[in-house]
PDB file of C-alpha atoms in Angstrom:
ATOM      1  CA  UNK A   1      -4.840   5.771  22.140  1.00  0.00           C
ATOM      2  CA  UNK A   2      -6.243   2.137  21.287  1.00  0.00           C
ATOM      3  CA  UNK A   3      -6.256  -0.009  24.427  1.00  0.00           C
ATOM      4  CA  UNK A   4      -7.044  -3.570  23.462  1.00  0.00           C
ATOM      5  CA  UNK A   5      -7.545  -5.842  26.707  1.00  0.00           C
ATOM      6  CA  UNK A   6      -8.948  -8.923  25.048  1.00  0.00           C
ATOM      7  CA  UNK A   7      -7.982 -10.424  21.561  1.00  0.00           C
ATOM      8  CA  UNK A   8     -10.860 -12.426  21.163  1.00  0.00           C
ATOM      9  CA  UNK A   9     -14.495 -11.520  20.772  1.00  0.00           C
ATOM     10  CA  UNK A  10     -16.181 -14.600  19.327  1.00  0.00           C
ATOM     11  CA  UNK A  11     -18.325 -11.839  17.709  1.00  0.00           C
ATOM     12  CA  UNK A  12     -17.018 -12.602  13.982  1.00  0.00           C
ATOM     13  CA  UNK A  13     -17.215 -16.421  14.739  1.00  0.00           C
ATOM     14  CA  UNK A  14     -20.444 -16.427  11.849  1.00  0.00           C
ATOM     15  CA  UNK A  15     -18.531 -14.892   9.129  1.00  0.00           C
ATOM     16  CA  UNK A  16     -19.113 -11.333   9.947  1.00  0.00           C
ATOM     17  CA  UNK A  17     -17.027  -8.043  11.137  1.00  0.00           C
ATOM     18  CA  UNK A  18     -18.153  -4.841  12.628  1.00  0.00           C
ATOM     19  CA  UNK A  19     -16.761  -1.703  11.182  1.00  0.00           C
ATOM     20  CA  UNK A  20     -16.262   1.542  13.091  1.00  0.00           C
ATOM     21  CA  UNK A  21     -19.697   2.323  12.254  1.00  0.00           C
ATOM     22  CA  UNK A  22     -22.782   0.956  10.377  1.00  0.00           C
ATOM     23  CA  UNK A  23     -23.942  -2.468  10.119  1.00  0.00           C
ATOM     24  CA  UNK A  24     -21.477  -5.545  10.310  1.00  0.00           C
ATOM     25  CA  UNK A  25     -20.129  -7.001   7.087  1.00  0.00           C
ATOM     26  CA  UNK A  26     -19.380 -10.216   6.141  1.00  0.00           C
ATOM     27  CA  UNK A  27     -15.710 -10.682   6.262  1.00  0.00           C
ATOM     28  CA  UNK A  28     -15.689 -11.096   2.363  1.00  0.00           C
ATOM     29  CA  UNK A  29     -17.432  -7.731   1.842  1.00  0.00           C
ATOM     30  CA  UNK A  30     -15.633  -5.569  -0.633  1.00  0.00           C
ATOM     31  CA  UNK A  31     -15.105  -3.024   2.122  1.00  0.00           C
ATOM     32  CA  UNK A  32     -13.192  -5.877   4.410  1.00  0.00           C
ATOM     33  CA  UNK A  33     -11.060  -7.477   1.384  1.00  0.00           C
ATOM     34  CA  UNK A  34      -9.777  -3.563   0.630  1.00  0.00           C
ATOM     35  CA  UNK A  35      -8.370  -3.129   4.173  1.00  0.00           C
ATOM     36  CA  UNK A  36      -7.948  -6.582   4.711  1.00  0.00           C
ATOM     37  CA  UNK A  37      -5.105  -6.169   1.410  1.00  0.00           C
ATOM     38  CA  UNK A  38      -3.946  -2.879   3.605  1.00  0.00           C
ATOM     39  CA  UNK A  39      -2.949  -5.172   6.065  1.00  0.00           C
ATOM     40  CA  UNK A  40      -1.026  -7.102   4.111  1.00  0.00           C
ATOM     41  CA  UNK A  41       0.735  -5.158   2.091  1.00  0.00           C
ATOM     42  CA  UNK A  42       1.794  -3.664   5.589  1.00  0.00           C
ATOM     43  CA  UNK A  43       3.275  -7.023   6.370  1.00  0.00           C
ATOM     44  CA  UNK A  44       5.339  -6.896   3.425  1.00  0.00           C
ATOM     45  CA  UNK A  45       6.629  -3.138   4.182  1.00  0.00           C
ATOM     46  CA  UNK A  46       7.614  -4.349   7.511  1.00  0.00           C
ATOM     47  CA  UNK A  47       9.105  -7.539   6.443  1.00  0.00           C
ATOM     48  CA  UNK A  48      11.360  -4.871   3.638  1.00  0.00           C
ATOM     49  CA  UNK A  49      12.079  -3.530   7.231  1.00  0.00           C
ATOM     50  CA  UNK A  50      13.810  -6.356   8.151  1.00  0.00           C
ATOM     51  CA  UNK A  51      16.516  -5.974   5.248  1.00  0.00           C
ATOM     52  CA  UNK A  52      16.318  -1.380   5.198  1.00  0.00           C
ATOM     53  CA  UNK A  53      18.463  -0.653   8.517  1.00  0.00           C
ATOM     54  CA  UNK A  54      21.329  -0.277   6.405  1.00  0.00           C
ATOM     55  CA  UNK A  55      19.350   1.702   4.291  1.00  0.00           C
ATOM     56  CA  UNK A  56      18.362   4.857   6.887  1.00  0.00           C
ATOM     57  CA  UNK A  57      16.745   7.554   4.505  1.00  0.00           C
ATOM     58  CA  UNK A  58      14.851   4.322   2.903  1.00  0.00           C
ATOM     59  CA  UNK A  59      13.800   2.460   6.421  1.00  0.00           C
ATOM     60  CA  UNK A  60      12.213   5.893   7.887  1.00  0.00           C
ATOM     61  CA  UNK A  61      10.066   6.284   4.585  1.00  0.00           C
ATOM     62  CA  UNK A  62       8.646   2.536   5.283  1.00  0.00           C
ATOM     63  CA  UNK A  63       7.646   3.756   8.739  1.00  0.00           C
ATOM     64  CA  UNK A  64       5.673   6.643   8.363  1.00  0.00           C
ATOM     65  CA  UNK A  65       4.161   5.187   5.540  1.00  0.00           C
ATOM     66  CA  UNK A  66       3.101   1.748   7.696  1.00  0.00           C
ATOM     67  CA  UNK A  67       1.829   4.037  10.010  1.00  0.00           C
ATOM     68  CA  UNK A  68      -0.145   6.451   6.281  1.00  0.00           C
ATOM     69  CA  UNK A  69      -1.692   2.458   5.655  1.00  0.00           C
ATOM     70  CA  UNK A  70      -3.165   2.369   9.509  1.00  0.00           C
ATOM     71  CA  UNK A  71      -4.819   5.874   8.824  1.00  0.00           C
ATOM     72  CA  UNK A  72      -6.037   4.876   5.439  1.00  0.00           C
ATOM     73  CA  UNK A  73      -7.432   1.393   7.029  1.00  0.00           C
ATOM     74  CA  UNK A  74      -9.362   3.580   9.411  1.00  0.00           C
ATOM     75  CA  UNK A  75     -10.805   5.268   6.556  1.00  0.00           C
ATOM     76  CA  UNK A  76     -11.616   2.364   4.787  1.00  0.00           C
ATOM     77  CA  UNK A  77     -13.257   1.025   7.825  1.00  0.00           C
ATOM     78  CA  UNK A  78     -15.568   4.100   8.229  1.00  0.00           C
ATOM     79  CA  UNK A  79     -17.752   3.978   6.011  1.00  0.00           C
ATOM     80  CA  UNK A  80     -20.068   7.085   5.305  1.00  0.00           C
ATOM     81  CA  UNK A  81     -19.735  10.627   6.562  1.00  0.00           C
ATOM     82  CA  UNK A  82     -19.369  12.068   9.817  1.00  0.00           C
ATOM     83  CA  UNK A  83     -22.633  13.475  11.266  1.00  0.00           C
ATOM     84  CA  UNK A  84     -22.552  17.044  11.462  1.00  0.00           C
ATOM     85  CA  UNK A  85     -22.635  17.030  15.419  1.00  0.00           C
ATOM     86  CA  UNK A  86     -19.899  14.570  15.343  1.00  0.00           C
ATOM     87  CA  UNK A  87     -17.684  15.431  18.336  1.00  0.00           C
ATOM     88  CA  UNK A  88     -14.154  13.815  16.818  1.00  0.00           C
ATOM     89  CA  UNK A  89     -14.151  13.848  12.974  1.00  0.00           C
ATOM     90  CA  UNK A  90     -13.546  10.504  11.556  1.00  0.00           C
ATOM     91  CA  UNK A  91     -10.098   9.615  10.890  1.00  0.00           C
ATOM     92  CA  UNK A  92      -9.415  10.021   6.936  1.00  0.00           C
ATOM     93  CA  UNK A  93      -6.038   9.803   4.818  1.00  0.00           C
ATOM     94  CA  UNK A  94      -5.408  13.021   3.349  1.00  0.00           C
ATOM     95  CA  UNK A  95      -4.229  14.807   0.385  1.00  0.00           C
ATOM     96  CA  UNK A  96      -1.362  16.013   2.673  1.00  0.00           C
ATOM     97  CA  UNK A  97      -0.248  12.695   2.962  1.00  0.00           C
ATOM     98  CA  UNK A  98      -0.407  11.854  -0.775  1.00  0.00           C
ATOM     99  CA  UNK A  99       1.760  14.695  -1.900  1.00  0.00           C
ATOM    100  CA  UNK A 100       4.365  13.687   0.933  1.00  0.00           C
ATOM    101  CA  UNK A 101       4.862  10.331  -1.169  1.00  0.00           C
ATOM    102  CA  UNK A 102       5.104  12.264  -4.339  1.00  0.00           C
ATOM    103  CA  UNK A 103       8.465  14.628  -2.968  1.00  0.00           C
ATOM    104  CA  UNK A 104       9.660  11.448  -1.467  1.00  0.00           C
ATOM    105  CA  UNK A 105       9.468   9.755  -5.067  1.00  0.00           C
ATOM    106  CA  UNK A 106      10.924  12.841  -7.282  1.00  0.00           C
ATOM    107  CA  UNK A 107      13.472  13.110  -4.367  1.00  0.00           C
ATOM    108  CA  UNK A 108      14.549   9.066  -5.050  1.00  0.00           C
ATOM    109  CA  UNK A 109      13.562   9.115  -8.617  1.00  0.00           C
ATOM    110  CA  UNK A 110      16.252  12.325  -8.896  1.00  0.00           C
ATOM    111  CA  UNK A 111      19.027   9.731  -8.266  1.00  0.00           C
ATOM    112  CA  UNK A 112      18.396   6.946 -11.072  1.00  0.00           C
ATOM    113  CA  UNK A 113      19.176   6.759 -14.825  1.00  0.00           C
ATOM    114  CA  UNK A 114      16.337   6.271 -16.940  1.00  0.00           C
ATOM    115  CA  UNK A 115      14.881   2.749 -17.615  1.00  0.00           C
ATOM    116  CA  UNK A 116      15.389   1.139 -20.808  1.00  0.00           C
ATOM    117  CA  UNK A 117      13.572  -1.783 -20.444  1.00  0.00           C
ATOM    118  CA  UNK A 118      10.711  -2.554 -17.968  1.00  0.00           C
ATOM    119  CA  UNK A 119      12.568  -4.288 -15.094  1.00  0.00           C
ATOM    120  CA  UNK A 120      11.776  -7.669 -12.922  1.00  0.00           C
ATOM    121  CA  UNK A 121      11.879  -8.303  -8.939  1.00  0.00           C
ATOM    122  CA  UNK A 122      15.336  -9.079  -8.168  1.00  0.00           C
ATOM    123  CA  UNK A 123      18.703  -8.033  -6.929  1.00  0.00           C
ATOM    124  CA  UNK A 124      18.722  -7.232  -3.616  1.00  0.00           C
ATOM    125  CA  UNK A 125      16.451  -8.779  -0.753  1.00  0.00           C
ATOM    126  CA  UNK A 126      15.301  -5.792   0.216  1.00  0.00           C
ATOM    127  CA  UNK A 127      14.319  -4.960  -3.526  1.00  0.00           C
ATOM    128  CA  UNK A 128      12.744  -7.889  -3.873  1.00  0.00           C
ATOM    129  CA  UNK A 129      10.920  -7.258  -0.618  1.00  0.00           C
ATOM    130  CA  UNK A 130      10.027  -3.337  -2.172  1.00  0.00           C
ATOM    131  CA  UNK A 131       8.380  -5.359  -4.986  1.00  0.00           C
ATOM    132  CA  UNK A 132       6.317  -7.792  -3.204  1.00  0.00           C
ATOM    133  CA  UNK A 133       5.124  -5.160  -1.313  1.00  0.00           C
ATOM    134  CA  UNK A 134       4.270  -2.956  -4.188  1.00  0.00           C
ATOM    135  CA  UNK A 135       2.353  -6.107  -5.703  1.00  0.00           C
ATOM    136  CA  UNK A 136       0.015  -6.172  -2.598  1.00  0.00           C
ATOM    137  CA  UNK A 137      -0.036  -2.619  -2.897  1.00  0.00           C
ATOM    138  CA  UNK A 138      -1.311  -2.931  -6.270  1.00  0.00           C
ATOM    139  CA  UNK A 139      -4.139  -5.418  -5.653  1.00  0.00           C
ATOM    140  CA  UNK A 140      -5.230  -3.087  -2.801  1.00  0.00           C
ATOM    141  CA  UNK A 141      -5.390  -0.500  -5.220  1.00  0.00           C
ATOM    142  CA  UNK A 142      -7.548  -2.254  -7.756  1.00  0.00           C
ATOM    143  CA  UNK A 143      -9.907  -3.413  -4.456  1.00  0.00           C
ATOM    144  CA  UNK A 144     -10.106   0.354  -3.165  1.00  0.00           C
ATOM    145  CA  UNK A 145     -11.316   1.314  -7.201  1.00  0.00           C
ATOM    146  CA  UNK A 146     -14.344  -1.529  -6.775  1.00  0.00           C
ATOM    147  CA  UNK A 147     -15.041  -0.214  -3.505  1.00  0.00           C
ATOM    148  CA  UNK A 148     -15.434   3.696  -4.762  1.00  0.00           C
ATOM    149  CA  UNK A 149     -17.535   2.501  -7.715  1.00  0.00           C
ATOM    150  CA  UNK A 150     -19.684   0.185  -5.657  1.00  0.00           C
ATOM    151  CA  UNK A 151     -19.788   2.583  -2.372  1.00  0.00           C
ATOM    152  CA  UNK A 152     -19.075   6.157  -4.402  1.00  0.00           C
ATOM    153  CA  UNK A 153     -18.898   7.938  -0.587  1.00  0.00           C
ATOM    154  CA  UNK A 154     -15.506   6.205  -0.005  1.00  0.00           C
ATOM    155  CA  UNK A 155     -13.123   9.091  -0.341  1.00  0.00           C
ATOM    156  CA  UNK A 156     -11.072   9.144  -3.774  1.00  0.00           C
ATOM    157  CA  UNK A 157      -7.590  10.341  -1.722  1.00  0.00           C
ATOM    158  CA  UNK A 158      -7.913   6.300  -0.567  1.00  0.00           C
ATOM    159  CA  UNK A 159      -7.375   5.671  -4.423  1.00  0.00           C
ATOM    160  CA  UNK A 160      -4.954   8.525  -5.009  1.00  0.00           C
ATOM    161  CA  UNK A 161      -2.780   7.345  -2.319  1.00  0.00           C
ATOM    162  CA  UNK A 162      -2.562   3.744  -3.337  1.00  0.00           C
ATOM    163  CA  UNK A 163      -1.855   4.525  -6.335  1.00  0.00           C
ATOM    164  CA  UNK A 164       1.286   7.311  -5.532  1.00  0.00           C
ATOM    165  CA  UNK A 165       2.265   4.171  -2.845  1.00  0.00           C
ATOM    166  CA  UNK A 166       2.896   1.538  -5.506  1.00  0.00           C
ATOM    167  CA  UNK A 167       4.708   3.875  -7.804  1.00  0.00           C
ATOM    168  CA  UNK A 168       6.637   4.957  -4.585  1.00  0.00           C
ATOM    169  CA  UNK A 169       7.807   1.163  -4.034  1.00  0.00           C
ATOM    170  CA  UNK A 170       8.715   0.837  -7.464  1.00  0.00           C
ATOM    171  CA  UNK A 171      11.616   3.469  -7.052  1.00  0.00           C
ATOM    172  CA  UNK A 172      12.659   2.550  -3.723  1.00  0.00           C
ATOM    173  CA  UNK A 173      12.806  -0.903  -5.484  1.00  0.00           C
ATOM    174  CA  UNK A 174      14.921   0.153  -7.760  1.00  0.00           C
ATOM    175  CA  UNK A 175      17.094   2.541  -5.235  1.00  0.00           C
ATOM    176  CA  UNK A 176      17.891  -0.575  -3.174  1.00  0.00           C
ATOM    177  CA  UNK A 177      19.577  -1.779  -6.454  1.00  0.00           C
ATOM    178  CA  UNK A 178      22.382   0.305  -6.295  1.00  0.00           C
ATOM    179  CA  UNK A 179      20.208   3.220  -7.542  1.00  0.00           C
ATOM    180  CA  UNK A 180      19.119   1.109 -10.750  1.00  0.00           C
ATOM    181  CA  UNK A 181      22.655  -0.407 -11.400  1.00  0.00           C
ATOM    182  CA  UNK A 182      21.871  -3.518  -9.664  1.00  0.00           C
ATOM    183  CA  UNK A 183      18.075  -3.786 -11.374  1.00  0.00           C
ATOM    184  CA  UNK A 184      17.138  -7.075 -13.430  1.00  0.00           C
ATOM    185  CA  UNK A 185      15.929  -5.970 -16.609  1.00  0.00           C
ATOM    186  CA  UNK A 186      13.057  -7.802 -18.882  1.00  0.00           C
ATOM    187  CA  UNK A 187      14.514  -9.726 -21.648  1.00  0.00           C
ATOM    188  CA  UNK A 188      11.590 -10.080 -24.000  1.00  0.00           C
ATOM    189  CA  UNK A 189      11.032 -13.650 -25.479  1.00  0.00           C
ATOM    190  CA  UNK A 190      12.212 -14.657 -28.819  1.00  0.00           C
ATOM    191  CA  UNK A 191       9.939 -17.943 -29.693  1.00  0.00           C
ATOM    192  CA  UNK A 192      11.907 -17.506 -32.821  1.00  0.00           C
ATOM    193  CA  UNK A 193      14.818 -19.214 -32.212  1.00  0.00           C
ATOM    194  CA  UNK A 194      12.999 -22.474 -30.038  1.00  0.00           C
ATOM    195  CA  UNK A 195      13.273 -25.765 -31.959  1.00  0.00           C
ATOM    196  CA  UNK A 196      10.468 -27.301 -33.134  1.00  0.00           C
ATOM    197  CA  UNK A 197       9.800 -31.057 -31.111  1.00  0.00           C
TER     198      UNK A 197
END
């Protein structure tokens, strides 16, 4: 268990962070930015918290998976591989963990027609909360593929994860719209009909 007696350190007061292991980073290093975007997307999932209570089946999803995004921070923030003596392996997300997101979206995704059109944030708060989330999600996503192409011992399953995450959010999105009854669709432009000036 983490015991954290003082907040501040005064040790990243020149720009820098230490990780769980290897030299500190600067705390715009492509390593920090990817779990720094964790974080936040966290936020979000805990702010569509605020609006899920009425929404049980939904609200314990967005737990265990704000507590998937602490494990997969740790990873992120572990650079390297264990030494072979290590006594406690390092703490990595897991394929295990992936496929649980996949049953939970086929179990959701069961539930809603098929979209006709792509579809915009809105409806409900807490849909609207699923999709801001899923945005952050997103950019964490695209941070996590820089960091395995620029650092190619960062463990894929980060990536895989991320990626089943966002699509995850997307339904959930879309279930808090009254299972895709409630979802704002995309009206696509027609410049057509706009009067010349």
């Amino acid at each position: 268990m983490v015991k954290l007696n003082t907040i501040y350190t005064r040790t990243g007061d020149d720009g820098s962070t230490g990780l769980v292991r290897g030299p500190r980073r600067t705390k715009h290093d492509l390593r920090v930015e990817a779990y720094g975007s964790l974080e936040e997307a966290n936020a979000f999932i805990g702010q569509a918290r605020l609006t899920s209570s009425s929404r049980p089946r939904i609200d314990a999803v967005l737990s265990r998976v704000q507590n998937d995004l602490f494990d997969l921070g740790s990873d992120l923030a572990t650079p390297g591989a264990d030494a072979p003596d290590a006594q406690y392996p390092s703490l990595r997300i897991r394929p295990v963990q992936t496929l649980w997101l996949e049953q939970q979206i086929d179990q959701f995704n069961a539930t809603l027609q098929p979209l006709t059109s792509f579809i915009l944030p809105g409806g409900t708060p807490l849909s609207v909360s699923l999709h801001l989330a899923r945005t952050v999600t997103r950019r964490a996503e695209r941070l996590v593929a820089a960091l395995v192409e620029a650092e190619p011992d960062t463990s894929p399953e980060t990536l895989r994860y991320l990626n089943r995450l966002s699509d995850l959010l997307f339904v959930l999105g879309r279930v808090a719209n009254d299972n895709g009854a409630g979802d704002v669709l995309w009206v696509p432009g027609n410049y057509g009909d706009v009067e010349k000036g």
